Amino acid sequence: MEETFVPFEGIKNDLRGRLMCYKQDWTGGFRAGLRILAPTTYIFFASAIPVISFGEQLERNTDGVLTAVQTLASTSVCGIIHSILGGQPLLILGVAEPTVIMYTFMFNFAKERPDLGRNLFLAWSGWVCVWTALLLFLMSILGACSIINRFTRIAGELFGLLIAMLFMQQAIKGLVDEFRIPQRENPKSIEFIPSWRFANGMFALVLSFGLLFTALRSRKARSWRYGSGWIRSLLADYGVPLMVLVWTGVSYIPAGNVPHGIPRRLFSPNPWSPGAYENWTVVKDMIHVPIFYIIGAFIPATMIAVLYYFDHSVASQLSQQKEFNLRKPSSYHYDLLLLGFLTLMCGLIGIPPSNGVIPQSPMHTKSLATLKHQLLRNRLVSTARKSIGKNASLGQLYGNMQEAYHQMQTPLVYQDPSAGVPGLKELKDSTIQAATSMGSIDAPVDETIFDVEKEIDDLLPVEVKEQRLSNLLQSTMVGACVAAMPFLKKIPTSVLWGYFAFMAIESLPGNQFWERILLLFTAPSRRFKVLEDYHAAFVETVPFKTIATFTIFQTVYLLICFGLTWVPIAGVMFPMMIMLLIPVRQYFLPRFFKGAHLQELDAAAYEEQPALPYNLAAQSEFGGGASGIGEGEILDDVITRSRGEFRHTSSPKITSSTPTPNKDLIMHQSPSLSFNSRMGEVTTEYSPRSGARGPYSPKSREMKQSTLGKSPLNPESKQQERH
Amino acid sequence: MEETFVPFEGIKNDLRGRLMCYKQDWTGGFRAGLRILAPTTYIFFASAIPVISFGEQLERNTDGVLTAVQTLASTSVCGIIHSILGGQPLLILGVAEPTVIMYTFMFNFAKERPDLGRNLFLAWSGWVCVWTALLLFLMSILGACSIINRFTRIAGELFGLLIAMLFMQQAIKGLVDEFRIPQRENPKSIEFIPSWRFANGMFALVLSFGLLFTALRSRKARSWRYGSGWIRSLLADYGVPLMVLVWTGVSYIPAGNVPHGIPRRLFSPNPWSPGAYENWTVVKDMIHVPIFYIIGAFIPATMIAVLYYFDHSVASQLSQQKEFNLRKPSSYHYDLLLLGFLTLMCGLIGIPPSNGVIPQSPMHTKSLATLKHQLLRNRLVSTARKSIGKNASLGQLYGNMQEAYHQMQTPLVYQDPSAGVPGLKELKDSTIQAATSMGSIDAPVDETIFDVEKEIDDLLPVEVKEQRLSNLLQSTMVGACVAAMPFLKKIPTSVLWGYFAFMAIESLPGNQFWERILLLFTAPSRRFKVLEDYHAAFVETVPFKTIATFTIFQTVYLLICFGLTWVPIAGVMFPMMIMLLIPVRQYFLPRFFKGAHLQELDAAAYEEQPALPYNLAAQSEFGGGASGIGEGEILDDVITRSRGEFRHTSSPKITSSTPTPNKDLIMHQSPSLSFNSRMGEVTTEYSPRSGARGPYSPKSREMKQSTLGKSPLNPESKQQERH
């Protein structure tokens, strides 16, 4: 994406790119079959639960003018519209905490003005939305998003960690409050005598830690050793919602012996209670707002517009990180334009607007990467088995798999066809080499030589099932929550706090900032363990002292931002602090760090995200009926263990030759590396699978190569750029 | 040990063997320095906490005649005497659950007899002890323990698992009782109104799960990635006692807001309260017991004698399992004789007798194996560093290390000196081979070639620091508990339940019966993972169906035994059921299983435990001041991950050649094995350290070799036998 500020240019480019794949966005989604429900359910819970909690918060803060019904309605309506008309369907929309804080501030302002008051609050905030929408239109038309590439990794990851901290803070605060008397309730009720309050608090600890622990465990079910494949698969896909159900069930066990209000449960009016709909006709009242306040609404509107511009773009950016190897183009400008329309609509019907949310958006992409991996895997396994059944040679086998793989690729005429086809090349080379040493390449293979499931796990690159269906479905399900309110109200609030902590923890893996903080606390004698795992390139190329200085600077900056959120009104402007990082990164940091080091530590800096080329052949994807047999923990890696750079598993067995490692390597080299470094180069001999996932594998070399832009999948990709 | 029933022969042999190493038992202990405190503290807690809890139980059951003061006193006095005069100092003595059940039964019998009653109960139980002692004398003199080798793995492991189940049952029962009104207390107290009872129960859940979780985590601290070496080492060594302290501290956090009795804490009279000592003069009352009851005391005495004979011998056996590579001889007969004297003494001073306990005794040996590993490691690391500093060649380096290793060996003239010296041979061979390929063996080595800490971890065999000091110290500390009763009473009972669950879980790893149960639940597609880990030989040599049948039979048997413990009086005799396993194993099982399979599944069957030979050279051991740098997770393996057979880490890099694997291999072979099996043999090429601990290493082969009797350390050991 060029930094062009020609009006409408950005929107035009976005539209051109996304229209090209619009049809495939739908067909691809439907072809995935029932499996699409796994990411859908996962994101639905991640989306709905915080929105309900924010609704509850908003209800307390606005004397009941806005409730969870409105926040759910906004999330659902905006989500459905975005999933159909939006540019980037990976982006998840929802009412977010900053919106809640802004609306609280606006309510406090309005209720003290006699000519506004509680009654005209929604009408006035309607005007705020009108101004906000205008500003968003302006920004998107003038190409404000083309500076998105200046939001480097440092800014995005700091923001991600800040959101995680806010979620965790909410979880802790919620738990502490379980020991106190809630404001809303009658403090004379039986459940608020000290003994029941203490009991309620302890029960809340049990429920929330129970949910947190079991949810985290269930996400890793695929690599469990026990239980049959489909149970593990089911648990990994649907474990989190299931655990919410289970712990809600547990909360009813002592129901006979404890008062009605223990444990405390979600509070929200039913959508059919009187007055729940009075906000929908707010547009009628908007003309009653005094002109002075209509103009004054421009002030909060600028703040919200900046906030949304930042939030929406960064959420979109984080869901399209380079490591995901996305194949469809981004759509920052057009999505900002659409957000303007959505804000306008929400303002006119008197509900708080939604915008792109973190961590749900990157969570969405990750869960779709898992889905795509499963689909590709099942297809290739069946192809390989069929070939072996026909006594094919190793050469034919790879031919067939190559073909099947290409058929699964998203076709798109938009891309440069000269880029060549990505594929299974390296694996072919190395395994053929092995086969040659054993006999002839033309001899029939059997499963003793070619262990189908293992080979294919190693073979597959990270790819994402990019489509619109999961987003549409999850938004619809959020809408259904409004009707299902009587059931939702059975969930204990403590389960909610556990879920908040779960979301905070789930958003950490893959965040290099977080990995670097952990590295600071890693004992020097244990740093070699980081090298044994999948790790980002900087671990090997940047001196430890530089990493430490950079990380400490970033941590201090993070803590300042976090502190700012506690300042009553100015707190809403914490995104400004993060936007300030752009000049800091561009002009301040280069004075203290070497350019090459900064480049490594802040990997996305000023670098175009090369789109991977598409295959033009016809496509067809297997789905639905595919069984869940033997899905390895490789999927868990994709979801939970991914460290910053995503795994490029396409060539685990290549014979790599790299020059002598940098002299100022930061850590105790792992023994095998140190051994070899004397010999000038790392030469890993082919040995059957021994290096596939074990420690001391040549993975680290690959990782480095790939982050330096030479994806092993497609070395030419650097030359192509998105427009 | 031969099955000889010549009177006194067994005792004579035991005494001869143990006297030979008696001096070294003490010098060795003192030379270990301060580090001896780690296993001491670990076992002290494992010993004291259940004894206190059993004391509490006994107090309820005997109307306060016997309390925790008496059970602690018995455990301490018997433990001190056994550690000084006993044969096998690895054996831990204590008042056990069966003793509590027997005493409860005896009290219920006595209190209903007008001519005995509560007052003469202790005097009468003194007579029971007299008879028990006589029976134990008789058994030990007549050589009853020489059939100990017929207690094969099947019996010992079943008993171990049964004890784990009883501990877990006690933990669950204790937690459930936290929600109820305890019998002893006044049910009208404020803390027993429903709300406080519910609060107490929930608080108990938090405390016990908190303790369980953190204690289990802290045991694995050595392999943590974060924190400096000494903190990790400290946590691994003292984490469990520390966590008891921490959670006791946590239990005081809400002290201001809750009634005094929440959470419930340990209950015991202080030893200086009036009446706490009245039992000590019970010998005066023994003449007042009617002659009829003196004779009748023979009946419970036989039951206790059989129980003690079994418990004591099996506890001793489990603490001397083959995998520990013990170097000092066993002492079953002499220890049983001493137990007779201890029982007599306890009976005469009116306290319940102690006997050898499970799981504490094997826990003791395991913790001493960790200690020995640390001592050996520190010594060898410093020797290697010194040699490298002097520019020694690889040959010299190994010479020096070999010498240091031998100096660390326990000297004992008793052993056959022709057996050769155990040592570091295989490692030398393989590394010299590597060195040759790189240049000359006489060239100076540096740490790039020879990674000191890694090499040495791989090099060390499992050895146990066999000495008397840790046992003496822990018994003394148990005695000090009597004085420290006011502090112990601050521990919440819920922390105790968490600790019980911890003990049950800690006793599972290394129990092959348990491993086999887990194997039954392992998904077929995941069985190759078992092969990647350290595993027992049977996994590779016995068909899965046979393993399954055998395990299901054993499980049913276990459940019958567990059911028996619920039967009011007959329940005490559950050891009979386990002794019944001897004929079952000898005559019944061979009809259903092949001999070779039984041999593998029940590895210790009818096989002498070959004593490893001793080096005669002078010894000296480093201790105390040795630093805890870089202690690897290999220690955690020793403690927690050991699977049945202990790791023989002495030759991880040998080039092994084994014939084509058995055709009816039970599981999906791991790919590397299946690949190679076509080629007739497993040839693992030397590659620097890549196979050291990674998956698909040749470890499984070695394990097999070693369990088949050919210890890689010393192939000749099979020919030597203990007499």
mmCIF file of C-alpha atoms in Angstrom, chain A residues 193-196 198-200 202-203 205-206 213 217 222-229 232 254 257-258 262 434 438 446-449 451 454 518-519 521-523 525-526 528-530 532-533 630-633 643 669 671-672 674-679 685-686 688-690 693-696, chain B residues 193-196 198-200 202-203 205-206 213 217 222-229 232 254 257-258 262 434 438 446-449 451 454 518-519 521-523 525-526 528-530 532-533 630-633 643 669 671-672 674-679 685-686 688-690 693-696:
data_model
loop_
_atom_site.group_PDB
_atom_site.id
_atom_site.type_symbol
_atom_site.label_atom_id
_atom_site.label_comp_id
_atom_site.label_asym_id
_atom_site.label_seq_id
_atom_site.Cartn_x
_atom_site.Cartn_y
_atom_site.Cartn_z
ATOM 1 C CA ILE A 193 -24.847 -10.292 55.321
ATOM 2 C CA PRO A 194 -21.093 -10.733 55.888
ATOM 3 C CA SER A 195 -21.163 -14.522 55.967
ATOM 4 C CA TRP A 196 -22.987 -14.905 52.650
ATOM 5 C CA PHE A 198 -17.740 -14.064 52.089
ATOM 6 C CA ALA A 199 -19.250 -17.320 50.848
ATOM 7 C CA ASN A 200 -20.168 -15.640 47.558
ATOM 8 C CA MET A 202 -15.074 -17.741 47.785
ATOM 9 C CA PHE A 203 -17.548 -19.439 45.470
ATOM 10 C CA LEU A 205 -12.953 -17.722 43.214
ATOM 11 C CA VAL A 206 -13.733 -21.399 42.701
ATOM 12 C CA PHE A 213 -8.011 -23.493 34.180
ATOM 13 C CA ARG A 217 -6.559 -26.866 29.194
ATOM 14 C CA ARG A 222 -5.588 -31.810 20.413
ATOM 15 C CA SER A 223 -2.237 -32.774 21.869
ATOM 16 C CA TRP A 224 -3.696 -34.717 24.775
ATOM 17 C CA ARG A 225 -2.548 -38.269 24.942
ATOM 18 C CA TYR A 226 -5.833 -39.682 26.194
ATOM 19 C CA GLY A 227 -9.243 -40.017 24.690
ATOM 20 C CA SER A 228 -10.192 -40.690 21.098
ATOM 21 C CA GLY A 229 -9.463 -38.259 18.298
ATOM 22 C CA ARG A 232 -10.052 -34.278 21.625
ATOM 23 C CA PRO A 254 -25.454 -25.770 45.983
ATOM 24 C CA ASN A 257 -28.744 -24.492 50.499
ATOM 25 C CA VAL A 258 -27.851 -20.961 49.526
ATOM 26 C CA ILE A 262 -25.517 -16.638 45.362
ATOM 27 C CA ALA A 434 16.084 -39.899 1.069
ATOM 28 C CA MET A 438 17.230 -46.198 -0.323
ATOM 29 C CA ASP A 446 4.208 -47.653 1.031
ATOM 30 C CA GLU A 447 3.379 -46.160 4.386
ATOM 31 C CA THR A 448 6.573 -47.402 5.994
ATOM 32 C CA ILE A 449 8.554 -45.004 3.861
ATOM 33 C CA ASP A 451 4.191 -41.839 6.921
ATOM 34 C CA LYS A 454 3.318 -36.976 9.809
ATOM 35 C CA LEU A 518 9.467 -13.362 29.127
ATOM 36 C CA LEU A 519 12.965 -13.521 27.672
ATOM 37 C CA PHE A 521 12.976 -13.172 32.986
ATOM 38 C CA THR A 522 14.496 -16.283 31.465
ATOM 39 C CA ALA A 523 17.545 -17.476 33.343
ATOM 40 C CA SER A 525 21.376 -20.751 31.480
ATOM 41 C CA ARG A 526 17.935 -21.481 30.075
ATOM 42 C CA PHE A 528 19.076 -22.027 24.862
ATOM 43 C CA LYS A 529 15.623 -23.443 25.426
ATOM 44 C CA VAL A 530 14.156 -20.482 23.585
ATOM 45 C CA GLU A 532 15.148 -24.958 20.747
ATOM 46 C CA ASP A 533 11.581 -23.782 20.387
ATOM 47 C CA GLY A 630 -5.048 -37.890 14.249
ATOM 48 C CA GLU A 631 -5.026 -34.150 14.231
ATOM 49 C CA GLY A 632 -1.691 -33.466 15.764
ATOM 50 C CA GLU A 633 -0.570 -30.935 18.253
ATOM 51 C CA ARG A 643 5.790 -17.297 18.777
ATOM 52 C CA GLN A 669 24.262 -21.347 22.200
ATOM 53 C CA PRO A 671 25.228 -27.250 22.176
ATOM 54 C CA SER A 672 24.598 -28.466 18.686
ATOM 55 C CA SER A 674 28.053 -24.241 19.207
ATOM 56 C CA PHE A 675 29.524 -27.487 18.072
ATOM 57 C CA ASN A 676 28.864 -26.662 14.518
ATOM 58 C CA SER A 677 29.787 -23.065 14.612
ATOM 59 C CA ARG A 678 33.423 -24.078 14.695
ATOM 60 C CA MET A 679 32.923 -25.840 11.460
ATOM 61 C CA GLU A 685 22.227 -34.212 7.551
ATOM 62 C CA TYR A 686 19.057 -35.763 6.420
ATOM 63 C CA PRO A 688 14.349 -39.597 8.831
ATOM 64 C CA ARG A 689 12.200 -37.144 10.646
ATOM 65 C CA SER A 690 14.643 -36.685 13.480
ATOM 66 C CA ARG A 693 9.898 -31.211 15.564
ATOM 67 C CA GLY A 694 12.659 -32.100 17.968
ATOM 68 C CA PRO A 695 14.939 -29.590 19.603
ATOM 69 C CA TYR A 696 18.042 -28.375 17.778
ATOM 70 C CA ILE B 193 -24.739 -21.490 60.723
ATOM 71 C CA PRO B 194 -25.406 -22.488 57.103
ATOM 72 C CA SER B 195 -23.839 -19.390 55.569
ATOM 73 C CA TRP B 196 -20.540 -19.704 57.413
ATOM 74 C CA PHE B 198 -20.852 -22.856 53.095
ATOM 75 C CA ALA B 199 -18.217 -20.128 53.226
ATOM 76 C CA ASN B 200 -15.886 -22.467 55.117
ATOM 77 C CA MET B 202 -15.668 -22.850 49.623
ATOM 78 C CA PHE B 203 -12.628 -21.420 51.376
ATOM 79 C CA LEU B 205 -11.751 -25.699 48.220
ATOM 80 C CA VAL B 206 -9.651 -22.643 47.422
ATOM 81 C CA PHE B 213 -1.605 -26.993 42.340
ATOM 82 C CA ARG B 217 4.195 -27.007 40.165
ATOM 83 C CA ARG B 222 14.143 -27.180 38.177
ATOM 84 C CA SER B 223 12.934 -27.244 34.607
ATOM 85 C CA TRP B 224 11.265 -23.852 34.747
ATOM 86 C CA ARG B 225 12.520 -21.414 32.228
ATOM 87 C CA TYR B 226 12.282 -18.343 34.436
ATOM 88 C CA GLY B 227 14.091 -17.256 37.550
ATOM 89 C CA SER B 228 17.703 -17.787 38.490
ATOM 90 C CA GLY B 229 19.136 -21.220 39.168
ATOM 91 C CA ARG B 232 14.488 -22.763 41.004
ATOM 92 C CA PRO B 254 -9.707 -12.750 55.785
ATOM 93 C CA ASN B 257 -14.000 -10.480 58.792
ATOM 94 C CA VAL B 258 -14.712 -14.096 59.599
ATOM 95 C CA ILE B 262 -13.014 -20.308 59.755
ATOM 96 C CA ALA B 434 33.279 -37.930 17.542
ATOM 97 C CA MET B 438 37.058 -33.966 13.983
ATOM 98 C CA ASP B 446 37.452 -26.637 24.929
ATOM 99 C CA GLU B 447 33.853 -26.091 25.909
ATOM 100 C CA THR B 448 32.676 -25.811 22.334
ATOM 101 C CA ILE B 449 33.464 -29.472 21.817
ATOM 102 C CA ASP B 451 29.677 -28.894 26.705
ATOM 103 C CA LYS B 454 25.116 -31.200 29.187
ATOM 104 C CA LEU B 518 -2.836 -44.709 31.462
ATOM 105 C CA LEU B 519 -1.760 -46.701 28.411
ATOM 106 C CA PHE B 521 -6.710 -44.761 27.965
ATOM 107 C CA THR B 522 -4.159 -43.543 25.452
ATOM 108 C CA ALA B 523 -5.641 -43.116 22.013
ATOM 109 C CA SER B 525 -2.914 -42.915 17.381
ATOM 110 C CA ARG B 526 -1.024 -41.423 20.310
ATOM 111 C CA PHE B 528 3.813 -43.697 19.631
ATOM 112 C CA LYS B 529 4.215 -40.839 22.076
ATOM 113 C CA VAL B 530 4.757 -43.350 24.862
ATOM 114 C CA GLU B 532 9.131 -41.349 22.425
ATOM 115 C CA ASP B 533 9.256 -40.924 26.167
ATOM 116 C CA GLY B 630 22.192 -25.054 35.813
ATOM 117 C CA GLU B 631 20.629 -28.073 37.371
ATOM 118 C CA GLY B 632 18.688 -29.433 34.479
ATOM 119 C CA GLU B 633 15.285 -30.859 34.256
ATOM 120 C CA ARG B 643 8.450 -44.322 34.271
ATOM 121 C CA GLN B 669 5.563 -47.472 15.524
ATOM 122 C CA PRO B 671 7.891 -43.104 12.164
ATOM 123 C CA SER B 672 11.638 -43.234 12.617
ATOM 124 C CA SER B 674 9.158 -47.942 11.227
ATOM 125 C CA PHE B 675 11.421 -46.405 8.660
ATOM 126 C CA ASN B 676 14.367 -48.234 10.047
ATOM 127 C CA SER B 677 12.668 -51.493 10.722
ATOM 128 C CA ARG B 678 12.671 -52.167 7.036
ATOM 129 C CA MET B 679 16.409 -51.922 7.032
ATOM 130 C CA GLU B 685 24.441 -42.153 13.512
ATOM 131 C CA TYR B 686 26.435 -39.999 15.828
ATOM 132 C CA PRO B 688 26.253 -33.906 18.187
ATOM 133 C CA ARG B 689 23.791 -34.239 20.996
ATOM 134 C CA SER B 690 20.798 -34.292 18.692
ATOM 135 C CA ARG B 693 16.930 -35.986 24.946
ATOM 136 C CA GLY B 694 14.909 -35.399 21.816
ATOM 137 C CA PRO B 695 12.127 -37.615 20.647
ATOM 138 C CA TYR B 696 12.887 -40.649 18.525
#
